[in-house]
Coordinates of C-alpha atoms in Angstrom, one line a residue:
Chain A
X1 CA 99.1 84.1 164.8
X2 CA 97.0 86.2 167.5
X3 CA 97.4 89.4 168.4
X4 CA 100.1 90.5 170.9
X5 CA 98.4 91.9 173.9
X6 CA 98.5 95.0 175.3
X7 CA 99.3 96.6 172.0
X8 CA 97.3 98.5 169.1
X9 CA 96.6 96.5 166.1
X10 CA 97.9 98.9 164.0
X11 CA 100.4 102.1 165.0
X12 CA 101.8 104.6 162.3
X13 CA 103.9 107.5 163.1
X14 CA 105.3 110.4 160.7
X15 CA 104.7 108.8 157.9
X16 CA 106.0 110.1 154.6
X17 CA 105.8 108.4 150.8
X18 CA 106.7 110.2 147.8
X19 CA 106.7 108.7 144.1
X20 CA 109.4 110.7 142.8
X21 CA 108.7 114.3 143.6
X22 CA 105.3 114.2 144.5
X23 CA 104.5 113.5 148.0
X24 CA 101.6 111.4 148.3
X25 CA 101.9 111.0 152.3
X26 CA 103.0 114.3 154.7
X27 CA 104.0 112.9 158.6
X28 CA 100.6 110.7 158.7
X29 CA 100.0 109.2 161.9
X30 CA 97.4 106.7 163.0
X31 CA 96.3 104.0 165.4
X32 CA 94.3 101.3 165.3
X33 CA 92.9 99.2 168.5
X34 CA 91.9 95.3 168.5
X35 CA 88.2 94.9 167.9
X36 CA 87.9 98.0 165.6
X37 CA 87.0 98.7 161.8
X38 CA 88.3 101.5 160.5
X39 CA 87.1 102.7 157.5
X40 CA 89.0 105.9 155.8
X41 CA 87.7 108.0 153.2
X42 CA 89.6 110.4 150.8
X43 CA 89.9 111.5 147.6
X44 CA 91.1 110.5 144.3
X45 CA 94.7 110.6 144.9
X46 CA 94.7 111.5 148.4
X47 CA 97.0 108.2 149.1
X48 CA 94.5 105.5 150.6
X49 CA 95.9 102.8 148.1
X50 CA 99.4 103.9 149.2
X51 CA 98.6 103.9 153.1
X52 CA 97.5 100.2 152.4
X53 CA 100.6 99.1 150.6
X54 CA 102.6 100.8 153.7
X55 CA 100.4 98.8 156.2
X56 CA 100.7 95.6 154.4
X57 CA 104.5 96.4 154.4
X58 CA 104.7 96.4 150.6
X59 CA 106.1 99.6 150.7
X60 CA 109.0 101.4 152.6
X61 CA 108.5 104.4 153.7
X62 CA 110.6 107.2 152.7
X63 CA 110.2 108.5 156.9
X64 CA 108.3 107.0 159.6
X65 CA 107.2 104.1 161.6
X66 CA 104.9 101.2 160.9
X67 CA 104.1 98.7 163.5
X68 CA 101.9 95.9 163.1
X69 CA 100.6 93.4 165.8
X70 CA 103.7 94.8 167.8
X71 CA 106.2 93.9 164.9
X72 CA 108.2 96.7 163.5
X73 CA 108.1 96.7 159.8
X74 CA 111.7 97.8 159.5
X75 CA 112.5 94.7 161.7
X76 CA 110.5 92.0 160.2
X77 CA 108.5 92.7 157.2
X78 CA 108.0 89.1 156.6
X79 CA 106.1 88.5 159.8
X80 CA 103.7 91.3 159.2
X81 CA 103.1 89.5 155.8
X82 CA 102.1 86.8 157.8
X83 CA 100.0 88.7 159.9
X84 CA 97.8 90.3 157.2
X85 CA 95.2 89.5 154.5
X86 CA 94.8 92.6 151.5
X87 CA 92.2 92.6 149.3
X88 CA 92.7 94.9 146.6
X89 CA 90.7 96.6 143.9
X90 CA 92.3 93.9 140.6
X91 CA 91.4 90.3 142.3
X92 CA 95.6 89.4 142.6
X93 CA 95.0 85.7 141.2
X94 CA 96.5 83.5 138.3
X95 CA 94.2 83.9 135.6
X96 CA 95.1 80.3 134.3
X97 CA 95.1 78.8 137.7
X98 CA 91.4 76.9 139.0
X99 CA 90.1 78.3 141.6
X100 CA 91.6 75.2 144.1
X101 CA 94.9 75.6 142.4
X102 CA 95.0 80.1 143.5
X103 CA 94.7 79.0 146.8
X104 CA 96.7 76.0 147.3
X105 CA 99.7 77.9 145.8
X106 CA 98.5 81.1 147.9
X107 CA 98.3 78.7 151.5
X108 CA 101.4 76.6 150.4
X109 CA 103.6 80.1 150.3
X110 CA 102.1 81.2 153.5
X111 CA 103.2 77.6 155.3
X112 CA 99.6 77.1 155.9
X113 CA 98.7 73.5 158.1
X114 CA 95.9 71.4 157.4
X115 CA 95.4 73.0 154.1
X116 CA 93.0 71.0 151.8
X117 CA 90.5 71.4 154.8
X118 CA 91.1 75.5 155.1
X119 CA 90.7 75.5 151.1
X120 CA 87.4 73.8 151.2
X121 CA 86.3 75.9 153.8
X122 CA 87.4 79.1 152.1
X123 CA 85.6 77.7 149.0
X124 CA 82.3 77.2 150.5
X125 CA 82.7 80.7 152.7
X126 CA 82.8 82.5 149.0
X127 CA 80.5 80.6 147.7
X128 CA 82.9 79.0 144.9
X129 CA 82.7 75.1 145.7
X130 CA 81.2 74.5 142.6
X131 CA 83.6 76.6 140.3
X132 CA 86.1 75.0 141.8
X133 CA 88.3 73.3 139.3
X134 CA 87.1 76.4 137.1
X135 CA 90.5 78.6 135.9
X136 CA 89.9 82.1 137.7
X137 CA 89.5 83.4 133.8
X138 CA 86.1 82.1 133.2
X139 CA 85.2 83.5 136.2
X140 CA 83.1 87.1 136.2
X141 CA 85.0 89.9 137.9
X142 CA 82.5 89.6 141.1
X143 CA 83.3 86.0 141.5
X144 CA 87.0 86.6 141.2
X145 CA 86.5 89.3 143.9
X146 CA 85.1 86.4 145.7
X147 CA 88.3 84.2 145.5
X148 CA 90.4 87.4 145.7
X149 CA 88.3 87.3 149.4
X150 CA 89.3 83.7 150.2
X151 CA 92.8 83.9 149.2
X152 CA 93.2 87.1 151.7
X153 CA 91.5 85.0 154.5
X154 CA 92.7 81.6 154.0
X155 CA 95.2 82.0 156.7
X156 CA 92.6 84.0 159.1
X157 CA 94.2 86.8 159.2
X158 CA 93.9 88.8 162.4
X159 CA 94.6 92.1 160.6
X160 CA 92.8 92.6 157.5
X161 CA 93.2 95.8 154.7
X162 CA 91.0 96.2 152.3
X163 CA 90.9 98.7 149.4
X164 CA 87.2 98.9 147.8
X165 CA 86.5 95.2 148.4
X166 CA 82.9 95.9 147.7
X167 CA 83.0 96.9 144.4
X168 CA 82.0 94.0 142.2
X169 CA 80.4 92.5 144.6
X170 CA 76.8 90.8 144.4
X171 CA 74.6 91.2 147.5
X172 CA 75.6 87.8 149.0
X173 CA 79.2 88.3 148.5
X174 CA 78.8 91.5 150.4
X175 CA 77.1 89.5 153.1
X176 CA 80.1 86.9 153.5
X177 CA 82.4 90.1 153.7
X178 CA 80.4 91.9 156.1
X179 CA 80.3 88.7 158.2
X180 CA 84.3 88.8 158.6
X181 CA 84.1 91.9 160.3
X182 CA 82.1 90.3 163.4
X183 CA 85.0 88.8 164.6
X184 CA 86.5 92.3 164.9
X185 CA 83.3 93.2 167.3
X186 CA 85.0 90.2 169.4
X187 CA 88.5 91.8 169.5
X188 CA 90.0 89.4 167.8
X189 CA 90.8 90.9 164.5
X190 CA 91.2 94.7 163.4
X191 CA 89.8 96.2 159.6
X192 CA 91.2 98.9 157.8
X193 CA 89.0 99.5 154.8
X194 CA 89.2 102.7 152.6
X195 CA 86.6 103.4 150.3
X196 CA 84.6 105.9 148.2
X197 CA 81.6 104.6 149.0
X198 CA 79.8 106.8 151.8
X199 CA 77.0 104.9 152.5
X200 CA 78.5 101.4 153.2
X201 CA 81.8 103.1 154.5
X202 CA 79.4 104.6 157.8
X203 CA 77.6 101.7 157.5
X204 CA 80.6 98.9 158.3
X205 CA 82.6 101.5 160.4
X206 CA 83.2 101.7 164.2
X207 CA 85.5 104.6 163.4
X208 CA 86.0 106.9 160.2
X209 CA 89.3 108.5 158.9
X210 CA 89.4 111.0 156.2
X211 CA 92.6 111.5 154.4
X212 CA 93.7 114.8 152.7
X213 CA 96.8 116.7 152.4
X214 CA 98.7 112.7 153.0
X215 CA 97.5 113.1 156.3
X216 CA 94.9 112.7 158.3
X217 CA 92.7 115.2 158.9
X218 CA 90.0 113.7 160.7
X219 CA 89.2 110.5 162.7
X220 CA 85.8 110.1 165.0
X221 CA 84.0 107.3 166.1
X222 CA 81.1 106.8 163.9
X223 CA 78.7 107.4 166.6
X224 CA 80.0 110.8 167.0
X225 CA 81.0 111.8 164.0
X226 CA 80.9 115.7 163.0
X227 CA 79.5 116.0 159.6
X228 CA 80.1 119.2 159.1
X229 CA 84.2 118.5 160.1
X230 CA 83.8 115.3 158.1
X231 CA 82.8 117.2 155.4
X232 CA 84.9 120.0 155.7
X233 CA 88.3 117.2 155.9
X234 CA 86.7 115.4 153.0
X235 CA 86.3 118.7 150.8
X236 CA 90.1 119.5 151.6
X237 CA 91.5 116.6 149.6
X238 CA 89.1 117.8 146.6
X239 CA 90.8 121.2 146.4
Chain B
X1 CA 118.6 73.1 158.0
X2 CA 114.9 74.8 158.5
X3 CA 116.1 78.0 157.1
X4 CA 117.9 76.4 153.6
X5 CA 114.2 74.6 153.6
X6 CA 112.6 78.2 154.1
X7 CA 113.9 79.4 151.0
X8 CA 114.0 76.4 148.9
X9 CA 110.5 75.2 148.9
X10 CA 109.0 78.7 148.5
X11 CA 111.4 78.8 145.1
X12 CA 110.1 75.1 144.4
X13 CA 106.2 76.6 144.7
X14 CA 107.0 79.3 142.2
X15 CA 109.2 77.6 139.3
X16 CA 106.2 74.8 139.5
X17 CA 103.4 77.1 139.4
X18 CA 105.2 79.5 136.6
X19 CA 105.3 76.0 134.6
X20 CA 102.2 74.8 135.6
X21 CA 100.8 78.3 133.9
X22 CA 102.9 78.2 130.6
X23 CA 101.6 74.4 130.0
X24 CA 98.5 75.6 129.8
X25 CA 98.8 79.1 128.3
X26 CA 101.7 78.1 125.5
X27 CA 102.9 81.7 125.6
X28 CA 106.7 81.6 126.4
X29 CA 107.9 78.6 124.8
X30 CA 106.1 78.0 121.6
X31 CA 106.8 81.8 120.7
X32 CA 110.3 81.8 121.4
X33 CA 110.8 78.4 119.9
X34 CA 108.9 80.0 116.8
X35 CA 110.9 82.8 116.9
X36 CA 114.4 81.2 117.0
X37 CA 113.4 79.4 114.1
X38 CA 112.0 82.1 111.7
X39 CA 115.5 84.4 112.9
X40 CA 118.1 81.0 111.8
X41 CA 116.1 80.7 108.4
X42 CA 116.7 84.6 108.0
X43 CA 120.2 84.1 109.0
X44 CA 120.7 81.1 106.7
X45 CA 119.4 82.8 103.4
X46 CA 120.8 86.1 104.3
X47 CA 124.3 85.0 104.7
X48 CA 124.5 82.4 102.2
X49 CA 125.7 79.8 104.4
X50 CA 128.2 77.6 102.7
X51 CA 130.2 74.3 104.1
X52 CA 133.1 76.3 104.1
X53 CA 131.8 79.0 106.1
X54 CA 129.5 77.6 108.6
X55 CA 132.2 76.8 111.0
X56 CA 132.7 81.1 111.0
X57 CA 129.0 81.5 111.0
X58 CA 127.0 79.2 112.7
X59 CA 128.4 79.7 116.4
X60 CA 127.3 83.4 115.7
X61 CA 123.7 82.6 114.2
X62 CA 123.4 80.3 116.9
X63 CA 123.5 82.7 120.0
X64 CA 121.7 85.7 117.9
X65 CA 118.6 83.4 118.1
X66 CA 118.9 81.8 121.4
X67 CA 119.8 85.4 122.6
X68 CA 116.5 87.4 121.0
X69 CA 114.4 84.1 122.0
X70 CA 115.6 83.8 125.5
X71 CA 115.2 88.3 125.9
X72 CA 111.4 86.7 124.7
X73 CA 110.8 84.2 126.8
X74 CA 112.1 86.9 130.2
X75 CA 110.0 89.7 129.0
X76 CA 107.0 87.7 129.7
X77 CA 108.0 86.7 133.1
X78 CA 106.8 89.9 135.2
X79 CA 104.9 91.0 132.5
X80 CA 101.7 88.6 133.5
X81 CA 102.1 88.7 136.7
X82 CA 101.8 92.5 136.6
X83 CA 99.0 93.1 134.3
X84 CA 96.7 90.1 136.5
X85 CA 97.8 91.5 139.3
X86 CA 99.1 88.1 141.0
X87 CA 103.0 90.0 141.5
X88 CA 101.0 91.8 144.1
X89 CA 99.5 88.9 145.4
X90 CA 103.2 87.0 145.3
X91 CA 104.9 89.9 147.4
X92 CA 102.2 90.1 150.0
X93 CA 103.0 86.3 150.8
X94 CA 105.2 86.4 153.6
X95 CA 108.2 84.6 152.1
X96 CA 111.6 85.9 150.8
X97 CA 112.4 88.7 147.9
X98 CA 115.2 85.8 147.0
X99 CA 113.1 82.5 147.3
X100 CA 110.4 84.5 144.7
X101 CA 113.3 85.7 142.5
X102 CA 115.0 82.2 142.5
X103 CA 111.9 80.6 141.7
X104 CA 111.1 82.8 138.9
X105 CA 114.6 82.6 137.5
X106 CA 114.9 78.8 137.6
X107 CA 111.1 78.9 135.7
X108 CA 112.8 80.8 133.0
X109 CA 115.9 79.1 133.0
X110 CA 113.6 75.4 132.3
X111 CA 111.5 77.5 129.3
X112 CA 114.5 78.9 127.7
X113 CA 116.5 75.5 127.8
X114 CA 113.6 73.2 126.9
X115 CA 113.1 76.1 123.8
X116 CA 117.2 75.2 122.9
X117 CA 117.2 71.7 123.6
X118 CA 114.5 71.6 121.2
X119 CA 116.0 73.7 118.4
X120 CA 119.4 72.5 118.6
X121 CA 119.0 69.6 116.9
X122 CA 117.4 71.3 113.8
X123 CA 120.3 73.4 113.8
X124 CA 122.6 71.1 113.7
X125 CA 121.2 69.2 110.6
X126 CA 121.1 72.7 109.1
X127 CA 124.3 73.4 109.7
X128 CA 125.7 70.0 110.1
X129 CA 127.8 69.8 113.2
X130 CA 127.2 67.5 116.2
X131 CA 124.4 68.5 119.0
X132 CA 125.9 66.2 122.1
X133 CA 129.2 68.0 122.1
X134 CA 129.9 68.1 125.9
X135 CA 131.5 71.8 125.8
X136 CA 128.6 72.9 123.4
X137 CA 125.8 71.4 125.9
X138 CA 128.1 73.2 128.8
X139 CA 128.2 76.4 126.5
X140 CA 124.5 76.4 126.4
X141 CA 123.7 75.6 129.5
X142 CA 126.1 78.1 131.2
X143 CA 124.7 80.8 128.8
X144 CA 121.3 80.2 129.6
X145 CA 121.9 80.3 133.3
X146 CA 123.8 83.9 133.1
X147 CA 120.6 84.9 130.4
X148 CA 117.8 83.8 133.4
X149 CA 120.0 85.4 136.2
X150 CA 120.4 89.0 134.5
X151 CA 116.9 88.5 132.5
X152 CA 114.8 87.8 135.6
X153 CA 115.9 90.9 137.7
X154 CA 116.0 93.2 134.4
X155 CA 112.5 91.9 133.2
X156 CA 111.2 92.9 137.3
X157 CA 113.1 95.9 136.4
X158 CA 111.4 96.6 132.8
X159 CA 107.9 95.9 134.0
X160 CA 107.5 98.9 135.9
X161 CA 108.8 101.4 133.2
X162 CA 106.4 102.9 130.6
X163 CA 108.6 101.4 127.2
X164 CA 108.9 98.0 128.9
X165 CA 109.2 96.5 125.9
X166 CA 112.4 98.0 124.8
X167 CA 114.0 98.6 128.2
X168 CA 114.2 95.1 128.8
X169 CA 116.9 94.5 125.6
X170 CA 118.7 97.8 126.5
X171 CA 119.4 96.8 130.2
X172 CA 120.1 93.4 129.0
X173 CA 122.4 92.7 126.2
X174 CA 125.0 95.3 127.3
X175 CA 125.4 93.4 130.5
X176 CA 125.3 89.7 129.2
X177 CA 127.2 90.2 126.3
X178 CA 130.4 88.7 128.0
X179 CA 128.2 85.5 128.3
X180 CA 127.5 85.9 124.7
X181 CA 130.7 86.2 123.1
X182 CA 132.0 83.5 125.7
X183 CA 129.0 81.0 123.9
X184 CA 129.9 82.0 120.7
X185 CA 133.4 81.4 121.4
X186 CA 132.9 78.1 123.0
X187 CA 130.4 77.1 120.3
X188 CA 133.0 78.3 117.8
X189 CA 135.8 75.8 119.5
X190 CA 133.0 73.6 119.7
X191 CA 132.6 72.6 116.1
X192 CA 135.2 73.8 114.5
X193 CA 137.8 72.2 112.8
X194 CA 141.3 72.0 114.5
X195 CA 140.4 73.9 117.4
X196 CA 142.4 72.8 120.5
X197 CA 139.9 72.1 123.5
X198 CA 141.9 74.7 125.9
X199 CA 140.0 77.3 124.0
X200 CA 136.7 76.2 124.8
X201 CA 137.5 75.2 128.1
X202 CA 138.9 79.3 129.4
X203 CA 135.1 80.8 127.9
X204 CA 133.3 78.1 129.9
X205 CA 135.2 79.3 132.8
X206 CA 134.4 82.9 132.2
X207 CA 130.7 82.1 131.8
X208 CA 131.0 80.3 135.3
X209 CA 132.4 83.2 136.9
X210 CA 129.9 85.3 135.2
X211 CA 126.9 83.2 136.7
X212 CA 128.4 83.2 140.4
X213 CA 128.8 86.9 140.1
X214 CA 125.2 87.1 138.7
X215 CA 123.4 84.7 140.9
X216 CA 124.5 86.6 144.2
X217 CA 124.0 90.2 142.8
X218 CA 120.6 89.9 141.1
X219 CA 118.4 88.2 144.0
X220 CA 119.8 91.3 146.4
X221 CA 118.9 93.9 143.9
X222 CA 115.6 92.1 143.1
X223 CA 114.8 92.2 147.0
X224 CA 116.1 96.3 146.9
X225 CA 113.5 97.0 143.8
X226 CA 110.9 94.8 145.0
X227 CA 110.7 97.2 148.2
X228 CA 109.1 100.3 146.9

């Protein structure tokens, strides 16, 4: 699936979320363009996880309006699934699946074509061809982050949400991931990534986001990013 | 045609891979079978089970275990999925609420029938009455079809509550237990003595009715509390 032209990867309006009584997200709005990486900070509890889930259409929110791609999520929720590859924090795999088996059953639910040729090619891309037929158990947590990575780009997504994908991670993991952002740099895909990590957050990002309050308080291109107002934002969701 | 396809194959990918997964992790059906077993042993020496009464008890024995095995067998089928994570994984494909809950529903509805087909044998040297009665195997398999409709959407239910554990039986046996005493009746007409086969035949219907009631209510409300 490519992107539809002429509209923003990713376009949230007013959105709310509350878990019972608490509201985690307050009228949040937010835009993302083809070609970007956005990366959003906050803290603990500030809603990032929650923001995802909405994005990814897992959720419904209580108020508000998600569009992916140009596909309204109260219209077609299914399509936006199709459109989107999550990694999470907890690799979502079978534990007594191989590796080979996770992402067969992953491409088969996602209609994939050709798939014995994308599976190979996700297995080599994480660096898992020889743990193939290996049951995800016997496989460290960074390696099942790895798989977690192929299964959420077996399909290529062109929208891709990812909630601290780096933790776990060994330096050549990190690598692959990194490399899946360069096709965002060709306007081909968009990146939402929240994170606590500072560092590699600025690093990866054409834009930041800070979330606080369940909204957003600040968004700025990296380049020009305020650190005192980033700070300031950041600090917010602490209090 | 494409559409009927849509939503069968996806529930084909998920029955298969929920079997492929207890093959090799022996969690559902050995325990249940296990447990069956132990509660008609119980049952047996605790109620002195005579010739003269087993026609009275039996039924009753019968569909205590299969009942308390099968609410084993469903409590385990979210609860995996949750703690690895891969339910997450399963609702961010982009296929159907009702192709995932068919598919999980039709897993449990195998386990728990290839856990009865197994013991029902054994019961019935124990308790000496014939196995390959036509309205007992209908009994059964009726049962266990109502048991995985309700047990699949109340075990999706249970999983995200604190006391999972004892949620699951609390939701569950207060809303089966027309399929239950309709097994035990049928099971009672069954192998009884002298029992006219109209008897039978009017629980079997109930239990039908039951499971087309069932089978269209669950898969909506799994797809409502799916949806956060």
């Amino acid at each position: 699936m490519s992107p539809a032209p002429g509209t923003p990867a990713i376009e949230a309006t007013g959105l709310h979320k509350s878990f019972g009584v608490a509201p985690v997200l307050r009228g949040l709005d937010l835009r993302v363009e083809w070609g970007r990486v956005l990366v959003v900070f906050g803290a603990n509890g500030s809603g990032k996880t929650t923001l995802l889930r909405l994005l990814a259409a897992q959720y419904r929110p209580d108020r508000g309006r998600v569009v992916v791609g140009g596909i309204d999520r109260s219209r077609d929720p299914s399509s936006i699934r199709r459109m989107i590859g999550v990694v999470a924090h907890q690799p979502m795999l079978y534990q007594d699946l191989t590796c080979r088996e996770n992402l067969t059953f992953f491409g088969r639910m996602r209609g994939l074509n050709d798939l014995p040729r994308r599976v190979d090619e996700a297995l080599r891309r994480v660096g898992l061809e020889a743990r193939r037929h290996r049951r995800a158990r016997a496989l460290s947590h960074g390696m099942q982050k790895r798989l977690a990575l192929g299964v959420a780009t077996l399909h290529d997504p062109p929208v891709l949400l990812l909630d601290e994908p780096a933790s776990g991670l060994d330096q050549e993991a990190l690598a692959g991931l990194r490399g899946m952002f360069s096709s965002a740099s060709g306007g081909r895909r968009a990146v939402v990534m929240v994170t606590h990590n500072l560092e590699r957050g600025l690093e990866w990002a054409d834009e930041v986001a800070v979330l606080s309050g369940g909204v957003i308080a600040y968004k700025a291109e990296r380049e020009g990013l305020d650190e005192g107002r980033f700070e300031e934002a950041y600090r917010g969701g602490l209090r | 045609m494409r559409g009927v396809k849509g939503l069968l194959w996806p529930v084909f990918l998920v029955a298969r891979k929920d079997l492929l997964v207890e093959f090799r992790s022996r969690e559902v059906v050995i325990g249940s079978a296990v447990f069956a077993v132990t509660l008609v042993v119980i049952f047996n020496f605790a109620l002195n089970i005579t010739p003269e009464t087993v026609d009275i008890l039996a039924p009753g024995v019968l569909w205590a275990a299969f009942s308390f095995a099968g609410v084993l067998a469903m409590s385990r089928a979210f609860v995996t999925e949750k703690d690895q994570g891969s339910l997450e994984g399963l609702l961010l494909t982009p296929v159907s609420r009702d192709s995932i809950y068919f598919g999980k529903m039709l897993a449990l509805f195998i386990f728990m029938t290839a856990v009865e087909a197994a013991l029902l044998p054994v019961f019935a040297v124990l308790f000496d009455f014939s196995a390959f009665s036509p309205t007992l195997v209908g009994a059964v398999l009726l049962a266990t079809l109502g048991f995985a409709a309700v047990g699949t959407l109340f075990s999706a239910v249970a999983v995200n509550t604190r006391s999972r554990e004892i949620m699951l039986p609390i939701l569950f046996f207060p809303v089966v237990s027309p399929v239950i005493i309709g097994a035990v009746e049928a099971t009672t007409g069954a192998i009884g003595a002298g029992v006219s086969a109209a008897g039978p035949g009017r629980w079997l219907q109930l239990m039908a009715v039951f499971d087309a009631v069932f089978l269209v209510l669950c898969p909506w409300l799994f797809s409502l509390i799916m949806e956060e």
